[in-house]
Short mmCIF file of C-alpha atoms in Angstrom, two decimals:
data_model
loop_
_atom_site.label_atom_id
_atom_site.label_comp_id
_atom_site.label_asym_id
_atom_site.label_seq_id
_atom_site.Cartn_x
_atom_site.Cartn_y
_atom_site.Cartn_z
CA UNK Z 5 12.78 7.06 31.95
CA UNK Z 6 11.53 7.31 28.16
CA UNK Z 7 12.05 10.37 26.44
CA UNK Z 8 8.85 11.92 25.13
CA UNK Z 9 8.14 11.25 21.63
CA UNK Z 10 8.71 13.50 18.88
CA UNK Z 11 5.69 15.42 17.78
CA UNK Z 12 3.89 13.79 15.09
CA UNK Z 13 3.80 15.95 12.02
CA UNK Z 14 1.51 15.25 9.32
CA UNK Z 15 1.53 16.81 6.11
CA UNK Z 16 -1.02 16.53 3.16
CA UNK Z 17 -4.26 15.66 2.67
CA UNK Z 18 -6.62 13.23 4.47
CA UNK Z 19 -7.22 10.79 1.32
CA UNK Z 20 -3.50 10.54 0.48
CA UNK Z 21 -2.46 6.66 1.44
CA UNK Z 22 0.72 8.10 3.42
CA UNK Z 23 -1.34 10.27 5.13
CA UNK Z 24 -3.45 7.97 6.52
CA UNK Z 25 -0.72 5.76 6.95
CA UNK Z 26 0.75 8.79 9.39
CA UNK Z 27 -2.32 9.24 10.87
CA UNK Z 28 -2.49 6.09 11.71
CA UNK Z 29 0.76 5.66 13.10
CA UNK Z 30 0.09 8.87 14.95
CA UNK Z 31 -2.96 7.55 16.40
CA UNK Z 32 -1.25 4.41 17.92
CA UNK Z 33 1.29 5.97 19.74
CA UNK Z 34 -1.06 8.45 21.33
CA UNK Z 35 -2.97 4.73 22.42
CA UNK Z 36 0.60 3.68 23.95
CA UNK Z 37 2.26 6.53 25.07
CA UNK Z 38 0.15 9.60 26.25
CA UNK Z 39 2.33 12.16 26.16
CA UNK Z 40 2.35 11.70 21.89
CA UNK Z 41 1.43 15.16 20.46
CA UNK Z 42 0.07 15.12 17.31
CA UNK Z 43 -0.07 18.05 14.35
CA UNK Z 44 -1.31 18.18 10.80
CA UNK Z 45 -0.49 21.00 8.53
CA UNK Z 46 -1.29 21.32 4.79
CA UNK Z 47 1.84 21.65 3.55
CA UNK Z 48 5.36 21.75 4.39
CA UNK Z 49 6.29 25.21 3.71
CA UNK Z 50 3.32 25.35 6.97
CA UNK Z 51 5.00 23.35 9.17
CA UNK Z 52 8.07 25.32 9.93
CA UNK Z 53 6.97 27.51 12.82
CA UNK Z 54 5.02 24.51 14.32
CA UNK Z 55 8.43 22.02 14.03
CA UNK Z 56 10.83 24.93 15.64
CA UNK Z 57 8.64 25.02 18.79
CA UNK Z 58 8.61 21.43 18.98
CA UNK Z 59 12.22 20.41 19.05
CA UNK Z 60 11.76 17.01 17.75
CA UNK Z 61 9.69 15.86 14.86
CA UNK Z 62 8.87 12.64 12.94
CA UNK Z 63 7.36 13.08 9.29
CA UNK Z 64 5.92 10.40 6.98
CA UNK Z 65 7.86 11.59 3.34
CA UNK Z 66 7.41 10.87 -0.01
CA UNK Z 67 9.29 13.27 -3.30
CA UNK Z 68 5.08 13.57 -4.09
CA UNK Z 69 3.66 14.37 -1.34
CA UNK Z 70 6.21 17.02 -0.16
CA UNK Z 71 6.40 18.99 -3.88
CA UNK Z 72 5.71 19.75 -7.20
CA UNK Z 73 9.10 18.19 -8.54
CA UNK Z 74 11.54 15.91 -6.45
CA UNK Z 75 14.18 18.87 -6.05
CA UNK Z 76 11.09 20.77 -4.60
CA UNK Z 77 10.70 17.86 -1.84
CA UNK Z 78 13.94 17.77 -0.93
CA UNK Z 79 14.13 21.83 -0.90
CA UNK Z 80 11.52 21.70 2.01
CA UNK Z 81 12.81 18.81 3.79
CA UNK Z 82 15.66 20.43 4.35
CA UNK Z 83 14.68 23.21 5.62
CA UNK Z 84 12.45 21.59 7.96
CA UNK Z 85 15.64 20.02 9.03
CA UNK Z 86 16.95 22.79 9.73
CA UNK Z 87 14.55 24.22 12.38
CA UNK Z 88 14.03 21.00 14.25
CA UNK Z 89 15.74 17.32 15.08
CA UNK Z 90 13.68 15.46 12.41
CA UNK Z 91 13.43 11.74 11.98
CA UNK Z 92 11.53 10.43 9.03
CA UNK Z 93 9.55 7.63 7.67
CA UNK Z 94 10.46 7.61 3.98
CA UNK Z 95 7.82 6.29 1.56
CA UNK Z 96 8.17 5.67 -1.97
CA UNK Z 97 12.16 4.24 -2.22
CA UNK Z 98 13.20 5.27 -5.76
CA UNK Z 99 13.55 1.93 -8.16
CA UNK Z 100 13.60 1.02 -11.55
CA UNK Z 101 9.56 1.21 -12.27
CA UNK Z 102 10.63 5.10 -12.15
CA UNK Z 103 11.14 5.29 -15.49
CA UNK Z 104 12.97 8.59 -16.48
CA UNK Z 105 12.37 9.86 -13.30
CA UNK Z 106 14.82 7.64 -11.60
CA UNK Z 107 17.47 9.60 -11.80
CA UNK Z 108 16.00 12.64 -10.21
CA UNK Z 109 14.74 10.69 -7.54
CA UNK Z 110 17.76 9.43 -6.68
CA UNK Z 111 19.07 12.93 -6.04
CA UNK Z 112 16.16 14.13 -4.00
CA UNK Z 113 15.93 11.14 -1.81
CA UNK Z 114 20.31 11.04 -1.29
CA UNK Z 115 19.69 14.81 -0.42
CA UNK Z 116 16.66 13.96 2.39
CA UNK Z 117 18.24 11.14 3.98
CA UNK Z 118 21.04 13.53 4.62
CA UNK Z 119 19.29 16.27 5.60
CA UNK Z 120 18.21 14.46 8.90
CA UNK Z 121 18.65 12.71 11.91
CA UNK Z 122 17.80 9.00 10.95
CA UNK Z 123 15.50 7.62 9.06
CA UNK Z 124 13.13 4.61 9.15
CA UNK Z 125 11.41 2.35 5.81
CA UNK Z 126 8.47 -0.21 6.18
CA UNK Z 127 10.17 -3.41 5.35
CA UNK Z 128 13.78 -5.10 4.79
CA UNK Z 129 12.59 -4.85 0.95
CA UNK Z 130 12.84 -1.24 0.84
CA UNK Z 131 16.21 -1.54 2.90
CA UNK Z 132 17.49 -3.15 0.19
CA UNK Z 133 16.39 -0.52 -2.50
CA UNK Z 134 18.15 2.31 -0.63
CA UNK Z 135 21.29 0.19 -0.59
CA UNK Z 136 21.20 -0.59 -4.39
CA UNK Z 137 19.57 2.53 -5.73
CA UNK Z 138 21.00 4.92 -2.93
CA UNK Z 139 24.99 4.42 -2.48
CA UNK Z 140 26.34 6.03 0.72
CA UNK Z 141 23.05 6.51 2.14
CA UNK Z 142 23.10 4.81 5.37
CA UNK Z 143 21.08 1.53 5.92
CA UNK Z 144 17.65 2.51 7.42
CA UNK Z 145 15.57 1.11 10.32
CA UNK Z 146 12.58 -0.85 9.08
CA UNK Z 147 9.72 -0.91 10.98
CA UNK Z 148 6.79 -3.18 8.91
CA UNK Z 149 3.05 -1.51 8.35
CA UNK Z 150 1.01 -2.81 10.94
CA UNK Z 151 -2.40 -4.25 11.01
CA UNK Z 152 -5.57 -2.24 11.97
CA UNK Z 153 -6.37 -5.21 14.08
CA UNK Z 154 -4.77 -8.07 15.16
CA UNK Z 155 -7.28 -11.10 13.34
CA UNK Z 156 -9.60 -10.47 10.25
CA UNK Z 157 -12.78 -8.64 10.44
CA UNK Z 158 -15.25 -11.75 10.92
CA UNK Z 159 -16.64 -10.67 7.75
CA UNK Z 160 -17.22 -12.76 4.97
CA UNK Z 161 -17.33 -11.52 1.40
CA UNK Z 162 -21.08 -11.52 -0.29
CA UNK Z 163 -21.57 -14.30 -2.31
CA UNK Z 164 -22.94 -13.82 -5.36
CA UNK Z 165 -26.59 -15.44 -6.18
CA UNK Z 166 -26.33 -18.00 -8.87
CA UNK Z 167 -29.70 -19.00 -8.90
CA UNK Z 168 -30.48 -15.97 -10.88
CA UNK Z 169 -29.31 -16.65 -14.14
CA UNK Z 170 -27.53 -20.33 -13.69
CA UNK Z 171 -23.84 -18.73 -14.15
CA UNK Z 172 -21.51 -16.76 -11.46
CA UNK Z 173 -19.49 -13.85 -13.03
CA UNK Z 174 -15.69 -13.96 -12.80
CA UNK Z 175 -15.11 -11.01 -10.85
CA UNK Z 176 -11.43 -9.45 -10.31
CA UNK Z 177 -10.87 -6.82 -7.40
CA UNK Z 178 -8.02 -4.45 -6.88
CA UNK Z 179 -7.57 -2.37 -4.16
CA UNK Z 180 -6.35 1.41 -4.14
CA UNK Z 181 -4.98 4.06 -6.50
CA UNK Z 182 -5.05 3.66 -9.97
CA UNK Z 183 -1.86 4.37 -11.68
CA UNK Z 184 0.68 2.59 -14.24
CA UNK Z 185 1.96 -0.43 -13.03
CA UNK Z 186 -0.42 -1.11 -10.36
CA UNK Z 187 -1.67 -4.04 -12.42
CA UNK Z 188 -5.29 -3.33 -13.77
CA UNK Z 189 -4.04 -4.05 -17.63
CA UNK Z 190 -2.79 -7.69 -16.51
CA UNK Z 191 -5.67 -8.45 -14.28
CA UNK Z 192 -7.88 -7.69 -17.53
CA UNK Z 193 -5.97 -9.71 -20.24
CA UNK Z 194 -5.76 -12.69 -17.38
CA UNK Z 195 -9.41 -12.55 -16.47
CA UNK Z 196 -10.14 -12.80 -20.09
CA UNK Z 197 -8.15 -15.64 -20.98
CA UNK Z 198 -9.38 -17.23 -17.15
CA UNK Z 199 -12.96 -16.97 -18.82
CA UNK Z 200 -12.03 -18.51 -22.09
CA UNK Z 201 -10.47 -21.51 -20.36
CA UNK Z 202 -13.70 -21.81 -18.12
CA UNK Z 203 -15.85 -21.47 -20.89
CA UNK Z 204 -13.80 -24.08 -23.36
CA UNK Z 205 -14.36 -26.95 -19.99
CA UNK Z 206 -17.94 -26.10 -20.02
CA UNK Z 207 -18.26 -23.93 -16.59
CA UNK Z 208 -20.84 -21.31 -16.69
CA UNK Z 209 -19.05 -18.10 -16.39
CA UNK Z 210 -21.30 -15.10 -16.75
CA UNK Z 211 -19.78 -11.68 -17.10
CA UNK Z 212 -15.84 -10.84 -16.75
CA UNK Z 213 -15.35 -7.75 -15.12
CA UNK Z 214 -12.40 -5.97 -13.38
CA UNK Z 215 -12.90 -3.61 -10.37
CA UNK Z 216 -10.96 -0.80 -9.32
CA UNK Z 217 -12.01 -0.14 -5.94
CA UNK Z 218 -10.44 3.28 -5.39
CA UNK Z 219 -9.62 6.22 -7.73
CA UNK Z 220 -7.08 7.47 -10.17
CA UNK Z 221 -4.19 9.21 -8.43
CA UNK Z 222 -3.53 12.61 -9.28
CA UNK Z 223 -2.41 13.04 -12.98
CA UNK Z 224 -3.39 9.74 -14.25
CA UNK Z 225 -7.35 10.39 -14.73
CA UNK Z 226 -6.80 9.66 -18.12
CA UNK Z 227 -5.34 6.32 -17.94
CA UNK Z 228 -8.73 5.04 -17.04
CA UNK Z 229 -10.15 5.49 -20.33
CA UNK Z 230 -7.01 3.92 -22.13
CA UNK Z 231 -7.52 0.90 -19.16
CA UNK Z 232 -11.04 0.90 -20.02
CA UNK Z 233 -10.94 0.97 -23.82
CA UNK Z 234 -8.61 -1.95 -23.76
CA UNK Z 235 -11.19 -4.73 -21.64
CA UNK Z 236 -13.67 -3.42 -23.76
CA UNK Z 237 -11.64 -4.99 -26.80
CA UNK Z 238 -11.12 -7.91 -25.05
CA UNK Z 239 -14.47 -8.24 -23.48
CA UNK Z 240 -13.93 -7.26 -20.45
CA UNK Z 241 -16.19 -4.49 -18.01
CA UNK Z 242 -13.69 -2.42 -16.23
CA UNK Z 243 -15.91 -0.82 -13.34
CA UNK Z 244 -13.92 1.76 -11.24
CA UNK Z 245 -15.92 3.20 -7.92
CA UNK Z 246 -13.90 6.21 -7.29
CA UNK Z 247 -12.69 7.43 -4.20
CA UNK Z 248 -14.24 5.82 -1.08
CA UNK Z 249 -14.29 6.99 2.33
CA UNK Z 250 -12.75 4.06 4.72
CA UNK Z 251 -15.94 2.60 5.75
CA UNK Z 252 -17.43 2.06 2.28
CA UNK Z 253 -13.97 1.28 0.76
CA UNK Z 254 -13.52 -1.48 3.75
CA UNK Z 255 -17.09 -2.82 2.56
CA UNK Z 256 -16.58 -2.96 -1.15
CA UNK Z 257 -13.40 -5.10 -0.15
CA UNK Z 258 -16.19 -8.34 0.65
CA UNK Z 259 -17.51 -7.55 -2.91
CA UNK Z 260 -17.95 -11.23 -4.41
CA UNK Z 261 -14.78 -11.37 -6.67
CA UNK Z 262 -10.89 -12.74 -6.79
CA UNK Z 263 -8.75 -10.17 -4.18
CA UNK Z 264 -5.73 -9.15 -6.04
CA UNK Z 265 -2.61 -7.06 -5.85
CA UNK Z 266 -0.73 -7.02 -8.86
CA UNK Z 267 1.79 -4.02 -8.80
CA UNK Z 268 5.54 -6.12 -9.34
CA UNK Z 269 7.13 -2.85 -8.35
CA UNK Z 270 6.25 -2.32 -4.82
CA UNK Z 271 8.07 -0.31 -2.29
CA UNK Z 272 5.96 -1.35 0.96
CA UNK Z 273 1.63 -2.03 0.00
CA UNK Z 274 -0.90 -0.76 2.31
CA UNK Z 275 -3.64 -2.36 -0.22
CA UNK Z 276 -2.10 -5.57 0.21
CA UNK Z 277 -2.89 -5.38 4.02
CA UNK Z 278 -6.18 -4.05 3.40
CA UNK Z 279 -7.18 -7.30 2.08
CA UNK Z 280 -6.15 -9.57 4.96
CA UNK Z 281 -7.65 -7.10 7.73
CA UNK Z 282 -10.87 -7.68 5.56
CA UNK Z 283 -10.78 -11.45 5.78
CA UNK Z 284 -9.87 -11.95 2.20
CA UNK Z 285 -6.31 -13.97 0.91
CA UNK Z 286 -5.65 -11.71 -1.95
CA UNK Z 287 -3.49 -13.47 -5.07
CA UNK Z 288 -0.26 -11.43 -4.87
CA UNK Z 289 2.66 -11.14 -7.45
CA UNK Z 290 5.55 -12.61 -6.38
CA UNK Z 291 8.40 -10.13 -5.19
CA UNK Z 292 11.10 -9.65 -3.23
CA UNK Z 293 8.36 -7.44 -1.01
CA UNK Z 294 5.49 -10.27 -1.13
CA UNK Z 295 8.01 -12.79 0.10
CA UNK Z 296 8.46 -10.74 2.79
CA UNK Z 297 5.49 -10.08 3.85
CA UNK Z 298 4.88 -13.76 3.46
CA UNK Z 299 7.02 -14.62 6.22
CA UNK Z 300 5.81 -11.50 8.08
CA UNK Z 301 1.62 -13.05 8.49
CA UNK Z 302 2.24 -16.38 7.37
CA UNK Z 303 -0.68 -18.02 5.07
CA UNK Z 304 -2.36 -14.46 4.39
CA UNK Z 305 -1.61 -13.93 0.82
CA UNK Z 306 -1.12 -16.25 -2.11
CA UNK Z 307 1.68 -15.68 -4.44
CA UNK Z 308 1.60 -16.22 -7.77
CA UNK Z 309 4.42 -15.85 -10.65
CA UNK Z 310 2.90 -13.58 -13.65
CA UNK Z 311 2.45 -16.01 -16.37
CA UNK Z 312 0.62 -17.98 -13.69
CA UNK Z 313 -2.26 -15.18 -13.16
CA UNK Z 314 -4.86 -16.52 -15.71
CA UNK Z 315 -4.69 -20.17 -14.17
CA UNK Z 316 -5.10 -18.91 -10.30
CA UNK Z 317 -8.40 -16.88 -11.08
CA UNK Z 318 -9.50 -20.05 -13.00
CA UNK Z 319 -8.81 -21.94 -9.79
CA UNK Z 320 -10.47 -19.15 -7.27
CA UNK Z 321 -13.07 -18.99 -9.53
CA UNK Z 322 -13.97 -22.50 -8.98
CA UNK Z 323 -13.13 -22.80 -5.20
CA UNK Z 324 -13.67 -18.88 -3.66
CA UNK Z 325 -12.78 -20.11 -0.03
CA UNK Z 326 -9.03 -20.27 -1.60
CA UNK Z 327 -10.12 -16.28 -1.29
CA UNK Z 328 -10.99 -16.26 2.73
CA UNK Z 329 -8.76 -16.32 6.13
CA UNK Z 330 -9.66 -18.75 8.39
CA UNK Z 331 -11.24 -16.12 11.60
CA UNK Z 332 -8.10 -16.94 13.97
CA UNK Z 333 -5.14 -16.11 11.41
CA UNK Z 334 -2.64 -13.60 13.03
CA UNK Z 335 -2.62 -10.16 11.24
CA UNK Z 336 0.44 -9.06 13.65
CA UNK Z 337 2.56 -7.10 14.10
CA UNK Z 338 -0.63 -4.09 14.34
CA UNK Z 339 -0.52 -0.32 14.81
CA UNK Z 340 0.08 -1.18 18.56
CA UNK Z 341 3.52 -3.56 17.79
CA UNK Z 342 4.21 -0.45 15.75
CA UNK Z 343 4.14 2.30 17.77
CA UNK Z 344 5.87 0.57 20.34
CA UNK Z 345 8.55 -0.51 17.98
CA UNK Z 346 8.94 3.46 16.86
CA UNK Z 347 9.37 4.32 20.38
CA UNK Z 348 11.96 1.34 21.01
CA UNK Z 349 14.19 3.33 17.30
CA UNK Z 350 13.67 7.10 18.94
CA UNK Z 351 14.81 5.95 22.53
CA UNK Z 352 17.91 4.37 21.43
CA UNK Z 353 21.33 6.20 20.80
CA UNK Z 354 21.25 9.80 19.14
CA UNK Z 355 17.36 10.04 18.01
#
């Protein structure tokens, strides 16, 4: 017989990505297995009592989500560890694109990974981070994000009326958090020079604007302006909607535009999966990550090397079904392959 799973512990707050991402997880397993219990908490130093009654536990972690500083994180993931047999889902691998932070990262996350029982990632890619950013951590599980569903939506994006004015906007979406890195400043200098090279053959591109579906993450509410201030120079709108509850962030994803995710320093991208369960083949930067995921839902995404960016959103501008899943393309593995792979890990030797 299957052992019950370990109670699902969520920490943090509803609009976080990992969050969700728990919730989510949390959710599934509850679908497959009944005897799932499920319990969010606000903050770690909250879950203590909660975890000691339980006797197992699996958390969702990220060093920012957990505390103020990374040594804070680990602080409380170890003590959680030490009330309870806790498995995690780490989030967030520590890699280069950490700047001056990398260092400090690297402690924290050595010191969580020891602190408890085993630990899972969400793809080979971030596998491969812990092994070349982590030394004498041991090697992971992975267990890939999965799918809301198992085939897009059916939806198609809105298509933008022509007629109007005789020209079609070059539109550029990008899904999520805004932060450094996540892509917005390339997406704006190659959407400008797109619309020069459209204009120079004669096409008739109206405005060029760049949209930020989502909102600044926490601390970065300034970057906006600097984002902003720079498409303005080169003649670009920069529209940002803020944050979005799921159902009006799911329909602003069939806003007429180009899909794109172009953060090069990905650990594992929820955004990039929000596109395909919305029906949409986002351009994605090729990485180590997008080749994965490549192979993972074959045909979903369309990679693209960075010096290549201006030329693909010349060449979805003038064919947008380049942009669109055909209705039967396979979104697996979902929630549901998920879950069942999480209870596969936590059933097999010492979890």
């Amino acid at each position: 017989m299957t052992r019950v799973p370990p109670l699902q512990l969520i920490v943090g707050p509803e609009g976080h990505g990992v969050v969700a991402y728990a919730a989510d997880v949390a959710a599934a397993l509850r679908e497959t297995d009944d005897r799932t219990e499920v319990a969010w908490v606000d903050s770690l130093p909250d879950a203590q009592a909660v975890a000691r009654r339980a006797g197992r536990v699996h958390l969702h972690v990220t060093d920012r989500l957990l505390g103020r500083s990374p040594e804070e994180a680990a602080d409380r993931l170890e003590g959680l560890a030490s009330v309870t047999a806790l498995t995690v889902t780490v989030h967030d691998v520590p890699q280069t694109s950490d700047g001056t932070g990398l260092e400090r990262r690297v402690a924290a996350y050595t010191r969580m990974f020891a602190a408890v029982d085993a630990a899972a990632v969400n793809s080979q890619h971030e596998q491969r981070l812990v092994a070349d950013f982590l030394p004498g951590v041991a090697t992971p599980h992975a267990i890939p994000l999965g799918a809301r569903r198992s085939s897009p939506s059916g939806l198609r994006a809105r298509e933008h009326d022509a007629a109007r004015s005789g020209r079609r906007d070059l539109v550029v979406l990008l899904a999520g958090y805004i932060y450094p890195g996540k892509g917005h400043a390339q997406a704006i200098e190659a959407a400008a020079d797109a619309a020069r090279a459209l204009r120079r053959a004669g096409e008739p591109v109206g405005a060029v604007v760049v949209r930020a579906i989502g909102a600044p993450s926490t601390g970065h509410e300034g970057d906006v302006a600097v984002v902003r201030n720079e498409a303005e120079r080169l003649g670009v709108r920069f529209d940002v909607t803020g944050f979005l509850a799921d159902a009006s962030f799911d329909e602003r994803m069939m806003d007429e535009g180009i899909p794109l995710a172009a953060h090069e320093h990905v650990s594992a991208s929820r955004s990039m999966l929000d596109w395909v369960e919305a029906g949409r083949r986002p351009l994605v930067v090729d990485s180590r990550y997008a080749r994965e995921m490549d192979r993972l839902r074959p045909r979903t995404i369309a990679r693209y090397e960075p010096a290549e960016l201006a030329l693909r959103l010349v060449e979805a501008w003038r064919d947008p079904e380049r942009t669109a899943l055909p209705a039967g393309a396979s979104l697996r593995p979902t929630l549901a392959d998920v879950a069942a792979d999480y209870l596969s890990w936590w059933n097999g030797p010492a979890r």
